Each structure stands twice: as C-alpha cells, then as structure tokens.
Amino acid sequence: MKWALLSVWDKTGIIDLAQVLIEQKYSIMSSGGTGKSLAEAGIKFTEVSNYTGFPEMMDGRVKTLHPKVHGGLLGRRQIDDAVMAKHGINHIDLLVVNLYPFEKMAAKKMNLEELIEYIDVGGPAMIRAAAKNYRDVAVVVDPADYSLVKNAVRGEGFPETGRLVLARKAFARTAAYDAAISNYLYNLDSPFPPTFSVQYTHGRALRYGENPHQQAAVYGSSGIAGAEPLQGKQMSYNNYLDLNAGVSLMREFDEPAAVIVKHNNPCGVAIGRDVFEAYIAARDVDPVSAYGSVVSVNRELSKKLAEEISNTFVEVILAPSFSKEALEIMKKKENMRVIVLPECAPSDEIRTIDGGVLVQRTPAYQEHWEVITDRDPTPDEMKALQLAWKVCKHTKSNTIIFADQHHTLGIGAGQMSRVDSAKIAIEKACASLKGSAVASDAFLPFPDTLEVAAAAGATALVQPGGSIRDKEVIEAANRLHMAMVFTGIRYFRH
C-alpha cells in the first residue's frame, strides 16, 4: 500500500489531486484545514492524530512533529524496514505540502505577534525530511506540479531523476521561506540587516555573457527579468541590460515617447504627438548609434512604425502592445526580438564586488527645483530642462545632456571629466544647439562646463547644486545671461 501525506495552506487543485490518488489506490493522510477540505469533498483519509496516536495541540502548532510522520518520510527502503515495522511506522511515498503564507502576510504590515503565527514549522520540517530521502519519497511544494504527480501515479511512478528535481525545488522553497523570515526580523531594527538573503527563481541560461567567452544566466519571473520575446532570437545578457535601461527611462514619460539605447546608455530620446513621430526624432538624434540598438516606446506599435523600425537593424523592440499588422511586418525580421512591456517589478539594486555585494534602495523622494539666477527659464526652456533632466537621470556618469522641449540634441556620457562629457555631447549634436537646455547629473565644480555649453548655444541649465564654487557658477550664468535651476538631487550612475 502506498501512502500520501497532504498538508497544504493553498488548497488550489488539492481535491482533484486527492481524487486521482484514491483512484490509484493511495491511502491519504492529512490533518487540519486540508483534512477539513478533503472531508467536505467526501474523500476518505486518515487523520494524522489517529495515525500517530497523539492529538493536535497548542492551537495546531504541534500536529505532524512526530516520529511516525518523520520516520515515514525518512525511512529508507530495505535498510529501515525492520525498525519501522517494530514501531508501526508506514512508509510515506508522496508528500504534498505548501507553507503558511509568511511572505504574503508580512506585506500586510500586521503586528509581529500575529505574524509569528504564520511561521510554519511542521511544513518545512516535513519538506526537508522528504527531500533528503528523495530516492524513496516524492515531495511536491508547488500546485503547478500537480499535473506531473497525476501523470506519475497513473503511470509507472516517479523516476529517481524526477524525485531529485522535486527535491531541489523543495529545498529552494524552504531556503526562500527562511530567508524571508530572517530578512523580516532583521528589518525590524534596520533596513539593511547584517545578513542579507535573497533568492531569484526561473533561471534561464543565456548563450553567453557580455562577451562570448563569459557564461551567463538570467533569473526572475517578473518585470524585465521575466520578459521573453514574442519572436526573434533568445535574449542576450546585453539585451537584458539595455532593455532595462530603456524601459526605466521610458517610464519617466506620460506623453508618447521613444527611447533608443546602445550599450546601456540612451543615444536618442524624444516625445511627440504619437510614438511614430517620437521614434523618428529619437532615431535621428544619433542614426549611427541607433544601428543595433534596443528601442522602447510607450504606446501601441502600429504598422507604420513597424515598417519604419524595420528599415534599421534593431536588436530588440518593446512596446505595451503591437497591432496585428505590425507583428506580421516584424516577422520578416526573424532575428529581431519583439517584447511586450511587462508590469513594473521594482526591487533592491544589487551589484557584485570582490567578496560580496552592494545593495541599494531608493526611497520616495522629492526634487526641489529652484531658479538661482537673475533670469527665470522661459516656458520652452523649462520643458527642455525637464526632458534633459529625465534623460540625465538614466545616463552613465559623468553625463551632460542637451535637449529642446521635444528631444535630446546631444548626449555625453561616462566621462571622467564633466567638461569632456559636454564637449562630446556638442560634437555629437544632431542639430543646432542654439537656444537649447542642458542638464548635468551632478553639480558643476567649476564654471567651465557651463561656459562650454553657453558657447555652443545653450541658454538654460539644470544641475543639483551643492558645490563649494556654486557662487562662481551662478555668477558665470548671470554674466552669460543663462537661466539656471538647482534640483537638490544628484543622479550618479556608475
């Protein structure tokens, strides 16, 4: 006789699974809420307390913590049969468990005394016991695997390799569960605990990393990490980086916008009456860099835009949706990856360094724009400053952005000297910079960057402020009749 122990918080699919187990001559053991659901469905089972001879106690805190349960899960076939028979312990062949929803309840901000009751003890103990004994016991922690269980019990059972796959998943689940509890308890006192635990699922190997000699994988089932193409080649390591950069910037805009990214930096950004107009303007900021780029737009991609994009080699195109005609056109570009914009899934920023990681979190904050020159920006200059500042926020430091009220004009990124970034932006400008606005991601330590920008035609500048030489920079702006705004917020991106 085969035994299955069912003990689940999430009852999704459990009745259907139990019915299949009964059909296949399994004896079922259960207790608590699961047992109540089985009884209501008319499914015969053995109550755990009747099997152990020991009643549930302490408001259900103790029910499965018993040698007859754990012996049944840990007992090795042939090796432990005699001692199991001596103590009346049945072999348990299948364990189906999911845990108290600690993570979900913690998100509800309930008080600690209530939340403590959602720390599962018996469930993880059973899962670990069954997973350790995977050669003889199949352990299932995810209702998504119930179909696999049904097929196995209707057929020839679980192969050992299949039980090992389930055991890996089981240990990953208990690791994530313990990490969630640990992080929560540590975070009661500090936003950054002395021990930081994190787990990502849905790992997929990539063809290679930043370069062909490097190995890589992507983890995550939501947001950009979970994005998979509707068509085209498999996403690469660099595609994910560029797509994340593009989408982060695109989400700054409510109006129709297009963002073109190359090597993790925007090379063209524009807004327009529609995304077709925005894309054309963004592409024409730097047509050379747009070749082999990642394009993001924030409105449905139409047939007309698909035709235009197809005229340039584009690695990835992302939009909230695509018309049927657009998809048909893009099918002709077999290698171009087409991705639907996912829901935003914010998380801590984690970067590896030698021997550890850096963890960064951005709390809610407010910029405080203040005009600090004799002249206020005109309405058009203010719109241009706002656009340039949004792009500046998502470009590698040191960065200088020239823009008008509709699109970027010149982008200088990733230089050790801020004035060199300004010179690069001017050199790469797609049009006259006369009357343009300029943004700097950090304060100007000297007036030189402002003077270079003014000589190129810029008439307004936005920067965080805060330099010991702010007074000199303000005096230079007034002398050059430039409007300047301080925001109080720095946007380094290293």
XYZ file of C-alpha atoms in Angstrom:
494
model
C 0.000 0.000 0.000
C 1.282 3.484 -0.925
C 0.755 6.416 1.389
C 0.478 10.124 0.537
C 0.532 12.877 3.151
C -1.301 16.056 2.112
C -0.892 19.227 4.183
C -1.385 22.484 2.281
C -2.271 26.087 3.032
C -3.092 26.846 -0.602
C -5.882 24.392 -1.445
C -5.709 25.060 -5.206
C -6.084 21.746 -7.042
C -5.723 19.598 -3.923
C -9.157 17.936 -4.150
C -8.616 16.930 -7.770
C -5.177 15.572 -6.890
C -6.552 13.618 -3.926
C -9.237 12.039 -6.107
C -6.588 10.805 -8.553
C -4.536 9.394 -5.675
C -7.567 7.494 -4.366
C -8.242 6.136 -7.860
C -4.672 4.861 -7.978
C -5.064 3.048 -4.638
C -3.106 5.508 -2.491
C -4.012 5.860 1.165
C -4.161 9.509 2.180
C -3.084 11.008 5.469
C -3.985 14.586 6.380
C -4.965 16.970 9.139
C -6.163 20.479 9.943
C -7.585 22.620 7.146
C -6.545 20.190 4.438
C -8.338 17.360 6.195
C -11.442 19.507 6.511
C -11.424 20.218 2.761
C -10.984 16.540 1.958
C -13.833 15.597 4.293
C -16.127 18.196 2.712
C -15.324 16.699 -0.707
C -16.153 13.203 0.536
C -12.579 11.935 0.194
C -11.558 9.236 2.649
C -8.366 9.912 4.596
C -6.603 9.038 7.840
C -6.305 11.842 10.364
C -2.657 12.378 11.364
C -3.558 12.335 15.060
C -5.259 8.944 14.659
C -2.161 7.606 12.889
C 0.307 8.939 15.459
C -1.902 8.298 18.477
C -1.086 11.826 19.587
C -3.596 14.680 19.367
C -3.019 18.070 17.756
C -2.068 20.530 20.462
C -1.136 24.157 21.137
C -3.709 25.523 18.664
C -2.350 23.302 15.891
C 1.296 24.256 16.412
C 2.110 20.582 17.041
C 0.489 18.003 14.805
C 2.978 16.497 12.306
C 6.086 16.751 14.508
C 6.068 13.074 15.441
C 8.405 10.082 14.807
C 5.651 8.179 12.965
C 5.401 11.047 10.453
C 9.092 11.838 10.108
C 10.069 8.185 10.306
C 7.688 7.529 7.413
C 9.337 10.265 5.379
C 12.960 9.481 6.304
C 12.766 5.707 6.381
C 14.987 4.026 3.772
C 13.507 1.103 1.919
C 15.083 -2.243 2.885
C 17.515 -0.518 5.305
C 14.999 0.790 7.871
C 12.075 -1.597 7.215
C 12.562 -3.654 10.387
C 12.681 -0.713 12.797
C 9.711 0.890 11.042
C 7.682 -2.300 11.399
C 8.641 -2.570 15.062
C 7.254 0.910 15.769
C 4.247 0.761 13.443
C 5.604 3.364 11.010
C 4.251 3.362 7.460
C 6.412 4.350 4.501
C 5.147 7.670 3.137
C 5.732 7.681 -0.632
C 4.388 11.112 -1.526
C 4.390 14.354 0.442
C 2.364 17.319 -0.817
C 2.959 20.438 1.293
C 2.840 24.189 0.828
C 3.627 26.556 3.634
C 1.866 29.173 5.708
C 1.973 32.382 3.623
C 4.522 34.296 5.679
C 5.683 36.490 2.774
C 2.126 37.498 1.866
C 1.160 38.243 5.460
C 4.355 40.199 6.129
C 3.406 42.504 3.253
C 0.158 43.330 5.088
C 2.109 45.091 7.870
C 0.429 43.118 10.669
C 1.967 43.245 14.118
C 4.742 40.821 14.981
C 2.739 38.737 17.439
C 0.149 37.967 14.755
C 2.747 37.414 12.051
C 4.683 34.926 14.181
C 1.754 32.514 13.800
C 2.426 32.407 10.047
C 5.907 30.975 10.544
C 5.461 27.365 9.502
C 7.447 24.789 11.481
C 5.977 21.393 10.676
C 5.750 22.076 6.948
C 9.448 22.895 6.376
C 10.469 20.014 8.651
C 8.440 17.524 6.580
C 9.642 19.013 3.301
C 13.283 18.714 4.326
C 12.804 15.146 5.547
C 11.127 14.031 2.320
C 13.625 15.884 0.111
C 16.548 14.329 1.973
C 15.017 10.903 1.271
C 14.224 11.719 -2.388
C 15.340 8.263 -3.549
C 12.200 6.862 -1.935
C 9.869 9.833 -1.454
C 8.455 12.381 -3.907
C 7.925 15.825 -2.355
C 5.717 18.435 -4.030
C 5.647 22.065 -2.832
C 4.051 23.785 -5.819
C 0.451 23.267 -7.060
C 1.819 23.835 -10.576
C 3.414 20.374 -10.278
C 0.175 18.530 -9.527
C -0.268 17.542 -13.168
C 3.166 15.923 -13.042
C 2.094 13.979 -9.935
C -1.098 12.778 -11.604
C 0.784 11.530 -14.638
C 3.335 9.766 -12.455
C 0.843 7.927 -10.216
C -1.250 6.929 -13.239
C 1.838 5.566 -14.934
C 4.958 3.897 -13.645
C 5.552 6.235 -10.731
C 8.300 8.800 -10.215
C 11.727 8.052 -11.665
C 14.576 8.835 -9.291
C 15.673 11.720 -11.514
C 12.173 13.179 -11.263
C 12.199 12.903 -7.467
C 15.582 14.665 -7.404
C 14.140 17.543 -9.465
C 11.285 17.852 -6.959
C 13.731 17.697 -4.024
C 15.793 20.555 -5.454
C 12.658 22.639 -5.801
C 11.648 21.755 -2.241
C 14.961 22.850 -0.722
C 14.855 26.066 -2.793
C 11.402 26.788 -1.374
C 12.408 26.256 2.258
C 15.546 28.356 1.674
C 13.439 31.229 0.298
C 10.964 30.862 3.171
C 13.671 31.016 5.832
C 15.288 33.964 4.025
C 12.007 35.882 4.033
C 11.598 35.331 7.772
C 15.218 36.222 8.509
C 15.083 39.407 6.434
C 11.810 40.488 8.001
C 13.012 40.000 11.574
C 16.317 41.753 10.890
C 14.492 44.617 9.165
C 12.519 45.343 12.317
C 15.640 47.164 13.520
C 17.495 48.091 10.342
C 16.682 48.474 6.625
C 19.931 46.670 5.844
C 20.437 43.575 8.028
C 23.868 42.173 8.910
C 22.876 39.038 6.996
C 21.149 39.731 3.676
C 19.399 36.816 1.986
C 17.874 36.906 -1.472
C 16.587 34.319 -3.905
C 15.562 34.599 -7.548
C 13.712 31.889 -9.432
C 13.050 30.994 -13.064
C 16.718 30.818 -14.014
C 17.496 30.531 -17.712
C 20.946 30.057 -19.220
C 21.944 32.658 -21.798
C 24.138 31.989 -24.803
C 26.972 33.923 -23.165
C 27.618 36.987 -21.024
C 28.807 40.437 -22.047
C 31.353 38.695 -24.283
C 31.372 35.237 -25.926
C 33.986 33.809 -23.553
C 31.776 34.572 -20.495
C 28.953 32.445 -19.121
C 25.645 33.961 -18.003
C 22.079 33.336 -16.902
C 19.054 35.467 -16.102
C 16.872 34.916 -13.023
C 13.408 36.265 -12.306
C 9.846 35.666 -13.439
C 8.523 39.245 -13.477
C 9.453 42.659 -14.845
C 12.251 42.896 -17.382
C 13.937 39.807 -15.914
C 10.900 37.714 -16.838
C 10.462 39.210 -20.309
C 10.637 36.724 -23.182
C 10.328 37.616 -26.884
C 7.191 37.054 -28.936
C 9.579 36.440 -31.802
C 13.260 36.593 -32.625
C 16.413 35.140 -31.145
C 16.886 34.344 -27.488
C 17.551 37.450 -25.402
C 21.205 38.007 -24.597
C 22.871 39.283 -21.433
C 23.449 42.678 -23.057
C 19.883 42.775 -24.428
C 18.506 42.490 -20.885
C 20.802 45.257 -19.625
C 19.883 47.603 -22.473
C 16.185 46.795 -22.264
C 16.161 47.507 -18.536
C 17.908 50.843 -19.119
C 15.489 51.814 -21.889
C 12.332 50.878 -20.029
C 13.458 52.625 -16.836
C 13.880 55.856 -18.792
C 10.723 55.374 -20.855
C 8.651 55.111 -17.679
C 9.591 58.724 -16.885
C 7.252 59.921 -19.642
C 3.459 60.129 -19.717
C 3.297 61.583 -23.232
C 4.096 59.439 -26.313
C 7.825 58.730 -26.086
C 10.578 56.711 -27.712
C 13.873 55.724 -26.096
C 16.769 54.238 -28.043
C 19.547 52.618 -26.001
C 23.002 51.443 -27.024
C 25.488 49.912 -24.588
C 23.331 50.766 -21.571
C 23.090 54.481 -22.408
C 20.369 56.380 -24.272
C 21.538 57.516 -27.694
C 18.229 59.144 -28.627
C 15.129 60.154 -26.653
C 12.086 62.062 -27.879
C 8.439 62.817 -27.177
C 5.840 63.599 -29.824
C 2.196 63.733 -30.798
C 2.444 59.958 -31.308
C 5.176 57.352 -30.958
C 5.873 57.340 -34.691
C 6.866 60.995 -34.523
C 8.774 60.352 -31.285
C 10.689 57.405 -32.763
C 11.769 59.308 -35.874
C 13.031 62.189 -33.729
C 14.821 59.866 -31.299
C 16.468 57.856 -34.074
C 17.669 60.980 -35.845
C 19.449 62.212 -32.711
C 22.207 59.681 -33.488
C 21.370 57.468 -36.506
C 24.763 55.742 -36.398
C 24.318 54.591 -32.780
C 20.700 53.604 -33.462
C 22.053 50.730 -35.577
C 21.953 47.572 -33.434
C 20.105 49.334 -30.638
C 17.251 48.494 -28.261
C 14.093 50.555 -28.866
C 11.312 51.168 -26.329
C 8.066 53.040 -27.000
C 5.190 53.664 -24.584
C 2.208 53.338 -26.922
C 0.953 50.526 -29.176
C 3.318 49.905 -32.072
C 1.499 50.390 -35.372
C 2.051 49.023 -38.863
C 3.537 52.356 -39.947
C 6.048 52.370 -37.104
C 6.917 48.687 -37.630
C 7.757 49.461 -41.260
C 9.969 52.363 -40.194
C 11.790 50.408 -37.495
C 12.373 47.548 -39.924
C 14.447 49.890 -42.073
C 17.123 49.933 -39.353
C 18.854 46.956 -37.748
C 17.316 46.836 -34.258
C 18.187 44.161 -31.700
C 15.038 44.492 -29.547
C 11.767 46.407 -29.847
C 9.500 46.826 -26.816
C 6.013 48.335 -26.633
C 2.912 47.940 -24.433
C 1.192 46.223 -27.374
C 1.568 45.570 -31.105
C -1.034 45.715 -33.856
C -1.546 42.501 -35.829
C -0.224 44.222 -38.931
C 2.901 45.338 -37.066
C 3.617 41.798 -35.903
C 3.260 40.481 -39.447
C 5.746 43.047 -40.727
C 8.273 42.308 -37.986
C 8.107 38.565 -38.669
C 10.189 39.301 -41.752
C 12.973 40.344 -39.398
C 13.466 36.861 -37.960
C 16.225 37.797 -35.525
C 14.616 40.953 -34.123
C 13.304 40.334 -30.620
C 9.786 41.662 -30.027
C 8.760 42.138 -26.381
C 5.568 43.289 -24.685
C 6.180 45.811 -21.894
C 5.842 43.949 -18.557
C 4.423 45.331 -15.340
C 6.993 47.207 -13.293
C 8.571 44.959 -10.635
C 10.835 47.205 -8.508
C 13.450 45.636 -6.273
C 16.668 46.453 -4.497
C 19.641 47.187 -6.740
C 22.276 44.513 -6.138
C 25.766 44.669 -7.649
C 28.577 42.253 -7.034
C 32.019 43.354 -5.932
C 35.050 41.306 -4.950
C 33.977 39.330 -1.894
C 30.375 40.494 -1.669
C 27.612 42.709 -2.973
C 26.435 46.291 -2.755
C 22.727 46.738 -2.065
C 20.953 49.997 -2.880
C 17.376 51.064 -2.255
C 15.742 54.298 -3.429
C 13.088 55.582 -1.013
C 10.431 58.063 -2.058
C 11.972 61.473 -2.508
C 11.126 64.931 -3.860
C 13.177 67.199 -6.058
C 13.102 70.905 -5.189
C 13.656 72.914 -8.342
C 14.907 76.402 -7.554
C 15.885 79.106 -10.012
C 19.085 80.623 -8.647
C 19.991 83.027 -11.468
C 18.799 86.530 -12.261
C 16.772 85.199 -15.176
C 13.996 82.590 -14.965
C 13.782 79.928 -17.679
C 11.157 80.610 -20.339
C 8.300 78.073 -20.611
C 10.036 76.399 -23.588
C 13.351 76.322 -21.743
C 11.663 74.785 -18.716
C 10.151 71.986 -20.846
C 13.553 71.346 -22.380
C 15.207 71.305 -18.953
C 12.666 68.780 -17.690
C 13.257 66.471 -20.648
C 17.039 66.757 -20.390
C 16.892 66.077 -16.645
C 14.851 62.896 -17.121
C 17.381 61.581 -19.626
C 20.287 62.664 -17.434
C 18.897 60.571 -14.608
C 19.314 57.381 -16.676
C 22.670 58.034 -18.361
C 26.078 56.928 -17.107
C 28.141 59.488 -15.175
C 29.592 61.904 -15.778
C 26.799 62.944 -18.112
C 25.760 66.104 -19.911
C 22.512 66.207 -21.918
C 21.486 68.886 -24.412
C 17.811 68.966 -25.359
C 14.959 71.062 -26.658
C 11.388 70.640 -25.468
C 10.822 67.618 -27.748
C 14.003 65.543 -27.924
C 17.614 65.179 -26.935
C 20.097 67.022 -29.123
C 23.422 65.791 -27.800
C 24.447 63.204 -25.200
C 27.822 62.995 -23.492
C 28.137 60.053 -21.124
C 30.536 58.097 -18.969
C 33.480 60.502 -18.925
C 35.879 61.075 -16.052
C 35.661 64.833 -16.658
C 32.313 66.614 -16.801
C 33.552 69.203 -19.262
C 34.704 66.390 -21.588
C 31.159 64.968 -21.461
C 29.894 68.402 -22.529
C 32.353 68.549 -25.420
C 31.336 65.053 -26.594
C 27.643 65.993 -26.418
C 28.333 69.089 -28.505
C 30.385 67.130 -31.024
C 27.626 64.524 -31.418
C 24.767 67.042 -31.565
C 22.240 66.224 -34.272
C 21.169 69.843 -34.789
C 21.975 73.378 -33.763
C 22.246 73.829 -30.014
C 21.153 77.455 -30.208
C 18.504 78.023 -27.538
C 18.937 74.513 -26.102
C 18.794 73.446 -22.466
C 21.483 71.379 -20.789
C 21.429 69.034 -17.789
C 24.262 67.799 -15.599
C 23.774 64.742 -13.384
C 25.924 66.214 -10.585
C 26.966 69.681 -9.520
C 29.345 71.732 -11.639
C 32.606 72.017 -9.688
C 33.787 74.849 -11.942
C 32.123 77.263 -14.385
C 33.916 75.634 -17.362
C 31.125 73.187 -18.298
C 28.524 75.972 -18.227
C 30.783 78.212 -20.325
C 31.327 75.454 -22.908
C 27.564 74.823 -23.058
C 26.806 78.531 -23.440
C 29.373 78.871 -26.228
C 27.593 76.027 -28.038
C 24.278 77.927 -27.805
C 22.639 76.624 -24.631
C 20.557 79.205 -22.782
C 19.428 77.260 -19.691
C 20.993 74.668 -17.409
C 19.771 72.325 -14.675
C 22.028 70.716 -12.092
C 21.794 69.535 -8.454
C 23.877 72.349 -6.990
C 25.895 71.966 -3.812
C 29.441 72.737 -4.969
C 31.716 74.945 -2.869
C 32.031 77.011 -6.064
C 28.294 77.391 -6.700
C 28.680 81.155 -6.371
C 31.242 81.232 -9.211
C 28.993 79.109 -11.436
C 25.957 81.312 -10.704
C 27.984 84.428 -11.488
C 29.090 82.875 -14.804
C 25.480 82.020 -15.662
C 24.336 85.567 -14.948
C 27.227 87.001 -16.952
C 26.241 84.779 -19.913
C 22.535 85.546 -19.415
C 21.749 81.871 -18.805
C 18.891 80.643 -16.651
C 19.975 78.012 -14.129
C 17.967 75.715 -11.863
C 19.162 73.707 -8.865
C 17.248 70.485 -8.069
C 18.949 69.348 -4.868
C 19.133 65.761 -6.180
C 22.196 64.113 -7.727
C 21.836 61.307 -10.282
C 25.179 59.474 -10.478
C 25.046 56.219 -12.423
C 28.273 54.230 -12.304
